[in-house]
XYZ file of N, CA, C and O in Angstrom:
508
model
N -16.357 7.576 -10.743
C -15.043 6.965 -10.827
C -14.141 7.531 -9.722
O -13.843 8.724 -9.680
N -13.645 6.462 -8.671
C -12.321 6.740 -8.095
C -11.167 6.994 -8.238
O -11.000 6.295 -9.238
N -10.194 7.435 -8.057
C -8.395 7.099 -7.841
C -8.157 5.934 -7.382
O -9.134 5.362 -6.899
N -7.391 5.505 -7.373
C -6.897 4.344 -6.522
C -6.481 4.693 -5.320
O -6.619 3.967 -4.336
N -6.010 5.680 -5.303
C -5.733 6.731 -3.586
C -7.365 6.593 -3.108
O -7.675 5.887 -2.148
N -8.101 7.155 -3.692
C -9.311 7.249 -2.697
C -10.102 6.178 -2.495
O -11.054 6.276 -1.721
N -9.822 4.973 -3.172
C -10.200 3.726 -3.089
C -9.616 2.991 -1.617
O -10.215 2.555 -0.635
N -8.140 3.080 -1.973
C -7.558 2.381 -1.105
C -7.721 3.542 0.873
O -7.496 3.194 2.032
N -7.983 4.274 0.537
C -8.580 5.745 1.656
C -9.629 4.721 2.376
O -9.597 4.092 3.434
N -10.806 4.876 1.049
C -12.451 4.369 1.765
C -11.986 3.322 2.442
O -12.055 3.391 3.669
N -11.409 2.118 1.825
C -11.519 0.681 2.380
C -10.101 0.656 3.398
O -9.807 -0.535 3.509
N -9.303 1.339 4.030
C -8.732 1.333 4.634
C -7.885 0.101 3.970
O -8.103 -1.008 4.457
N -6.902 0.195 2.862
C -5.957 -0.663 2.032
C -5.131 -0.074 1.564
O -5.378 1.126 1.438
N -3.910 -0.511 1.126
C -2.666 0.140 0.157
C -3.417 0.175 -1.141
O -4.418 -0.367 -1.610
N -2.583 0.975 -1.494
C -2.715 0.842 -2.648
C -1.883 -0.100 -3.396
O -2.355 -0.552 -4.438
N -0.950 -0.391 -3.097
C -0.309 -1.720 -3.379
C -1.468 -3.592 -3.683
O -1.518 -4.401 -4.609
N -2.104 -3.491 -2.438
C -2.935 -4.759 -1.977
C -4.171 -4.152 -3.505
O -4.705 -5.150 -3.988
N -4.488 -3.230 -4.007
C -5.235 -2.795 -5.010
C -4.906 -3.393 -6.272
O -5.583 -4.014 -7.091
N -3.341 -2.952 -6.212
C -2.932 -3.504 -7.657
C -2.459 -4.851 -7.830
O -2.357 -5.319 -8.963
N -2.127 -5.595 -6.680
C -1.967 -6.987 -6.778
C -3.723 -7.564 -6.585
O -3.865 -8.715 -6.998
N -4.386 -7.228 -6.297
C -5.843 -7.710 -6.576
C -6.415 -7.797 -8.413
O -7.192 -8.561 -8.987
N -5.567 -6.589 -8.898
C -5.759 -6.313 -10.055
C -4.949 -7.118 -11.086
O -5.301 -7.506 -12.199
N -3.291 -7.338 -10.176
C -2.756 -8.424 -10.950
C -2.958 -9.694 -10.870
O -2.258 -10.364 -11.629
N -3.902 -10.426 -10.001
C -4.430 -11.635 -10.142
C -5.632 -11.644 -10.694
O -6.109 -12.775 -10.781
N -6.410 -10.627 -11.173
C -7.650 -10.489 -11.854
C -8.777 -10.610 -10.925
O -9.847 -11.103 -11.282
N -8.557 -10.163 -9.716
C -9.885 -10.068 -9.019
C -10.490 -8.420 -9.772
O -11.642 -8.219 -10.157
N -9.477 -7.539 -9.809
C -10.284 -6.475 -9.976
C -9.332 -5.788 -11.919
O -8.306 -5.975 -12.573
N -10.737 -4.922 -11.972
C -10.110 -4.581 -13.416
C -10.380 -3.198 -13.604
O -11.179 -2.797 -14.450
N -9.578 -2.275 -12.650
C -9.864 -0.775 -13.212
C -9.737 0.051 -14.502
O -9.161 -0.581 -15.387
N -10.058 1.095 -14.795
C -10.178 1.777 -15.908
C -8.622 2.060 -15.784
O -7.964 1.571 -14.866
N -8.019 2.956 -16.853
C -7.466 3.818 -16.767
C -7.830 5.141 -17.509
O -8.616 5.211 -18.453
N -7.024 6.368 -16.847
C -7.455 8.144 -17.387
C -6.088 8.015 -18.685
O -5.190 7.249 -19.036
N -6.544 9.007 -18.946
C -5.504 9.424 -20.210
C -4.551 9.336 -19.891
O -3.648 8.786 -20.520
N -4.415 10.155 -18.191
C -3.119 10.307 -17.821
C -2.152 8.518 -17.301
O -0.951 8.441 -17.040
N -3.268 7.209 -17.297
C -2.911 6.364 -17.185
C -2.714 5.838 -15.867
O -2.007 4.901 -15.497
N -3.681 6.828 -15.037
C -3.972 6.280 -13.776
C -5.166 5.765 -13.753
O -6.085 6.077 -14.510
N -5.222 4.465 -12.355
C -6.435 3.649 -12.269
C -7.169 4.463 -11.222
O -6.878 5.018 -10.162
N -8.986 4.183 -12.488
C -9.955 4.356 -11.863
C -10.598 3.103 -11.700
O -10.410 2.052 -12.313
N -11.503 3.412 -10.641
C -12.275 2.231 -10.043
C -13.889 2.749 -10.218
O -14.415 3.645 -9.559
N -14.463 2.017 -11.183
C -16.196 2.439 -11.292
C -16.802 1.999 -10.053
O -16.179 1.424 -9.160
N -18.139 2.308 -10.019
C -19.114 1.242 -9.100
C -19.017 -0.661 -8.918
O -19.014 -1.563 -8.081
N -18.960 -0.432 -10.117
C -18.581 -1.933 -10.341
C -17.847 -2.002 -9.648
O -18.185 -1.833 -8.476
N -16.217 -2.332 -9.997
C -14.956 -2.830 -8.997
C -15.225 -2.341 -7.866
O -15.210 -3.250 -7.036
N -15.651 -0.592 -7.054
C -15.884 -0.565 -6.110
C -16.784 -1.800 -5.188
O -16.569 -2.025 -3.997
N -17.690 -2.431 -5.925
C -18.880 -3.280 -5.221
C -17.882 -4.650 -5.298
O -17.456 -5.063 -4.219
N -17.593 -5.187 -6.223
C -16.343 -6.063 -6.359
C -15.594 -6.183 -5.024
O -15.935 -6.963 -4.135
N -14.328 -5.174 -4.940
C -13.985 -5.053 -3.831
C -14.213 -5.519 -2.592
O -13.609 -6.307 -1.864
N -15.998 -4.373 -2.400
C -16.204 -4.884 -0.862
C -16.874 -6.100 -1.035
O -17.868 -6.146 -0.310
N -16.698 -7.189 -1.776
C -16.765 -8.522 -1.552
C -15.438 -9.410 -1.505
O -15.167 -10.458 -0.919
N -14.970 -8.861 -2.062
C -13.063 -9.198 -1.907
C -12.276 -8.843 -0.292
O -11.211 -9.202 0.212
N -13.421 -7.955 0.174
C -12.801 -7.381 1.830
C -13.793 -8.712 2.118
O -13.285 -9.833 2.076
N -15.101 -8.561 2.387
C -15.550 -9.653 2.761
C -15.641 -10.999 2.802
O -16.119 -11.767 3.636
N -15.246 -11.116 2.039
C -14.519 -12.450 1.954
C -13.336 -12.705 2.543
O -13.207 -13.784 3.122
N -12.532 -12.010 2.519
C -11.281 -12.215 3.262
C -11.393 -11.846 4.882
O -10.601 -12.151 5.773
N -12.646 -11.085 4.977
C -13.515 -11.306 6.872
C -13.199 -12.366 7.186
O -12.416 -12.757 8.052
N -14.111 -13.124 6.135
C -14.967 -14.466 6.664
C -13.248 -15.581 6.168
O -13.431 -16.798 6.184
N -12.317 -15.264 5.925
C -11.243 -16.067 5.860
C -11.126 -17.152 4.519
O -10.505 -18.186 4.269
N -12.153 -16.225 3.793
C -11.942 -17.478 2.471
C -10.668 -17.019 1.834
O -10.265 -15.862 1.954
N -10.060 -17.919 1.173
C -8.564 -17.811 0.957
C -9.345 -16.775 -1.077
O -10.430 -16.650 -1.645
N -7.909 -16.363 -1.318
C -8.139 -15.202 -2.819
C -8.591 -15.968 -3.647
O -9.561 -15.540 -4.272
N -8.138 -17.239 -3.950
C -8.455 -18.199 -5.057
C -10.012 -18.417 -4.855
O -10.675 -18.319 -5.888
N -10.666 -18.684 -3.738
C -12.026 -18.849 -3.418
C -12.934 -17.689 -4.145
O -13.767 -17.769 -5.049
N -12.427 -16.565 -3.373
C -12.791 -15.191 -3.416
C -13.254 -14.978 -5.284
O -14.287 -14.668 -5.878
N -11.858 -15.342 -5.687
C -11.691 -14.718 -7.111
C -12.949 -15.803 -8.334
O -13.577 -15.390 -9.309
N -12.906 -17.305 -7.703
C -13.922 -18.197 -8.349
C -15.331 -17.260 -7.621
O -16.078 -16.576 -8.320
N -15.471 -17.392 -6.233
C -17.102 -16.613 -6.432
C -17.379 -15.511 -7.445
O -18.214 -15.449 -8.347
N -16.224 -14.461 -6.946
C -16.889 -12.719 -7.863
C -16.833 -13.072 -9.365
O -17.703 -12.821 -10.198
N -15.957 -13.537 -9.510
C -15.648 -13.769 -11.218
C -16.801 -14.612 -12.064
O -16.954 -14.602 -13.286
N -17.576 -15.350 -11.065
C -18.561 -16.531 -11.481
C -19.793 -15.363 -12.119
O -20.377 -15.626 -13.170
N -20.056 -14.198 -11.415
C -21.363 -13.666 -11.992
C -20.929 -12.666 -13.616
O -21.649 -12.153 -14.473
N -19.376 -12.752 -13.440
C -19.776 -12.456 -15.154
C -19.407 -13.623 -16.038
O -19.319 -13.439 -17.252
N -19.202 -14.725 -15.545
C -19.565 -15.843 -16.615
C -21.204 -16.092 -16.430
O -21.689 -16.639 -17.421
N -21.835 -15.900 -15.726
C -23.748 -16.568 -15.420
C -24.354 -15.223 -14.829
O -24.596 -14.987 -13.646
N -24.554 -14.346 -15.999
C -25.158 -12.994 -15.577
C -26.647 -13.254 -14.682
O -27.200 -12.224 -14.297
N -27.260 -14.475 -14.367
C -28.144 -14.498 -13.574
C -27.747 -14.673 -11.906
O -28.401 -14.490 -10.879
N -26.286 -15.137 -12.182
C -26.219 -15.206 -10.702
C -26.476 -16.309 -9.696
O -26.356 -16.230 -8.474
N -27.027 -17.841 -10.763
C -26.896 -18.486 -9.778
C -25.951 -19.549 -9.582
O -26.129 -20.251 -8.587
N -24.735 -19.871 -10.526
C -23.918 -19.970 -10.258
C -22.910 -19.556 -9.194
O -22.245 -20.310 -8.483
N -22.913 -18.577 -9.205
C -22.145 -17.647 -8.191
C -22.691 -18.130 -6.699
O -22.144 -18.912 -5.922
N -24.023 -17.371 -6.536
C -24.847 -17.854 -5.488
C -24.613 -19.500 -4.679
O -24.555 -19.879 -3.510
N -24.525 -20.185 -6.080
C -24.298 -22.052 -5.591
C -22.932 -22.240 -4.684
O -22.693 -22.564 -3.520
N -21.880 -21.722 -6.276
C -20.839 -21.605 -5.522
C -20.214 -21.063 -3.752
O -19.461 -21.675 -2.994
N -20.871 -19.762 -3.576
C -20.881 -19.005 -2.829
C -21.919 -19.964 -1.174
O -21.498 -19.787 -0.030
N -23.008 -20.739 -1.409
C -23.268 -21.030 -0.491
C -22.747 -22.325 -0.221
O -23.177 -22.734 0.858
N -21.843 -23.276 -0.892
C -20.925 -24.338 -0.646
C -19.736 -24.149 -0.237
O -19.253 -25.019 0.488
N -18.888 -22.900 -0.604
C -17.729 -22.610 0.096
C -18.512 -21.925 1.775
O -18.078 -22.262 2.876
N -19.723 -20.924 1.569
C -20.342 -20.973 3.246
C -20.331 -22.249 3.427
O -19.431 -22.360 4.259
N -20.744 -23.374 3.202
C -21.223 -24.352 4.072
C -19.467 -24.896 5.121
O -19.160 -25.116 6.292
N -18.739 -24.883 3.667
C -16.899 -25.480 4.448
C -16.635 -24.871 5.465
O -16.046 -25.391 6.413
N -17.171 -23.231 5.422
C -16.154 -22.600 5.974
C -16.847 -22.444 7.693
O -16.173 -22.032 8.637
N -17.960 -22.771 7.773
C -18.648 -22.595 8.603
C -18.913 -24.415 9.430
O -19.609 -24.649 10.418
N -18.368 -25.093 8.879
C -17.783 -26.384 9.156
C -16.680 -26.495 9.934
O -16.618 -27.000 11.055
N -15.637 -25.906 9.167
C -14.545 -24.996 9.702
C -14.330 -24.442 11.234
O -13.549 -24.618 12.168
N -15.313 -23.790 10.973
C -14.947 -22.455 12.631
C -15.649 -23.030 13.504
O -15.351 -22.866 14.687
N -17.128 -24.122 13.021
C -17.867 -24.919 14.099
C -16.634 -25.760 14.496
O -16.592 -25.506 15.700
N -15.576 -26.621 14.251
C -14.474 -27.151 14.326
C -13.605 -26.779 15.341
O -13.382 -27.338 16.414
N -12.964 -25.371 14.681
C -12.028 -24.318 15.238
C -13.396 -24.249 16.670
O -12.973 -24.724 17.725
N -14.214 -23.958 16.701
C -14.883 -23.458 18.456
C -14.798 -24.831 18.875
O -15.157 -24.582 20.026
N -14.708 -25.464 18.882
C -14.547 -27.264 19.272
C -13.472 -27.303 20.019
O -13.343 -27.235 21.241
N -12.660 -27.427 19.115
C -10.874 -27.643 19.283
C -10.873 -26.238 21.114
O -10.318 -26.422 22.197
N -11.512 -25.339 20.763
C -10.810 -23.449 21.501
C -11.747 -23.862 23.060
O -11.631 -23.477 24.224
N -12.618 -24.761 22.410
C -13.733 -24.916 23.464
C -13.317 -26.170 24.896
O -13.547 -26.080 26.102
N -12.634 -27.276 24.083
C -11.894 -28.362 24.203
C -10.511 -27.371 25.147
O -10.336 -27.537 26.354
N -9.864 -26.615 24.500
C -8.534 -26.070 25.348
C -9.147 -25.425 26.231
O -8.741 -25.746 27.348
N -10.214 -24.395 26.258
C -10.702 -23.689 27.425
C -10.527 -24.723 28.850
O -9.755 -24.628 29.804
N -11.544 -25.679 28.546
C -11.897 -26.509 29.596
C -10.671 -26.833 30.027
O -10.594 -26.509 31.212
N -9.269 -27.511 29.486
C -8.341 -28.143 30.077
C -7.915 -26.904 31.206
O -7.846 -26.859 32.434
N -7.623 -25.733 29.861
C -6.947 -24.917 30.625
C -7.785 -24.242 31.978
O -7.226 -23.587 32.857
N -9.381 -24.587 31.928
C -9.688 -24.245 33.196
C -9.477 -24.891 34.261
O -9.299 -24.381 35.367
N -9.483 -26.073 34.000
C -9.168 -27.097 35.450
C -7.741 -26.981 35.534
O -7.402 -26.942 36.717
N -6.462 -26.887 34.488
C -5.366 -26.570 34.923
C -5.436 -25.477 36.086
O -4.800 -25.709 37.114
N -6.048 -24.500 35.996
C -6.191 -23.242 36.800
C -6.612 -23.202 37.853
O -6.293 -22.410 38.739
N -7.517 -24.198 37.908
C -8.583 -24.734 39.055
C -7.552 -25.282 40.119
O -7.275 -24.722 41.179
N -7.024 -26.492 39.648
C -5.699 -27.147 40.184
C -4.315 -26.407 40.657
O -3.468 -26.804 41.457
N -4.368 -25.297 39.956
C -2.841 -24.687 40.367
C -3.866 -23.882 41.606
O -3.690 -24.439 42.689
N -4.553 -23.092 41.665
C -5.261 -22.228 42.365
C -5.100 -23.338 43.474
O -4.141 -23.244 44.241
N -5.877 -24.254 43.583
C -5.983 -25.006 45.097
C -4.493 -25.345 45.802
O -4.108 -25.086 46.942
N -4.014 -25.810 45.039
C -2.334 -25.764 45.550
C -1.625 -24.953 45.593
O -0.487 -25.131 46.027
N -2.163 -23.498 45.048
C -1.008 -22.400 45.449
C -1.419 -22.070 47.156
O -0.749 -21.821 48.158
N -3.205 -22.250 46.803
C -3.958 -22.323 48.511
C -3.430 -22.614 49.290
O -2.661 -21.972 50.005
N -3.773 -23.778 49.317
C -2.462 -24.921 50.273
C -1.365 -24.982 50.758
O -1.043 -25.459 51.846
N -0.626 -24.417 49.839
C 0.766 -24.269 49.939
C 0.830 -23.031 50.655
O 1.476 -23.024 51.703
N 0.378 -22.187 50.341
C 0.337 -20.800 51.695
C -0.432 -20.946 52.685
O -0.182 -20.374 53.746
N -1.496 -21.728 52.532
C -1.545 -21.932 53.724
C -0.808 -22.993 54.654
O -1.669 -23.407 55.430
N -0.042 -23.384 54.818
C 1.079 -24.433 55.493
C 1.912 -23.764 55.927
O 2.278 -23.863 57.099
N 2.560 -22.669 54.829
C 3.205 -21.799 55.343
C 2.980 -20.708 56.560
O 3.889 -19.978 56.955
N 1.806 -20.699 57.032
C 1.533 -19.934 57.853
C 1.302 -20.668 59.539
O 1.008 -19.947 60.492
């Protein structure tokens, strides 16, 4: 069992971003007598799917339907289903997003291309 200090330490997080994870029910720590939160293995493993997920840009509501899915279907393949259909969007997504980044590259290279030859030009005349 963790602190919530040494939780939020490992994963480089507030401890704040801990307890609002906890107040939307992604995570569900213990508490000590003294009524501070511990974090078992469990929520620890929880967690670093709650960081990972938020890598890969799935929004909390996503996040909170995958992790939450394997303790309604202790086999896991619910979760799993779920989990490889929000991959499929999100990776739809960023193939998209490199489209669109790929699409501006090019303009903005021939913009560059074009200013370059006419800044050429233009100094050279001047000379």
């Amino acid at each position: 069992m963790k602190t919530i200090k040494e939780v939020a330490k490992q994963f480089n997080v507030s401890t704040r971003t801990l307890r609002y994870y906890e107040e939307i029910g992604l995570l569900h720590p213990s508490r000590s007598i003294s009524n501070q939160r511990t974090f078992s293995k469990k929520e620890i493993a929880k967690l670093k799917l709650i960081l990972r997920g938020k890598k890969f840009g799935f929004s909390l509501e996503e996040i909170k339907e995958m992790v939450l899915l394997f303790d309604i279907d202790r086999t896991g393949i619910q979760q799993l289903e779920r989990t490889v259909n929000y991959g499929e969007q999100k990776m739809k997504e960023i193939d998209e997003k490199i489209a669109e980044l790929t699409q501006m590259k090019n303009e903005l290279q021939q913009l560059y291309t074009m200013f370059s030859e006419k800044l050429t030009r233009l100094k050279g005349e001047d000379t």
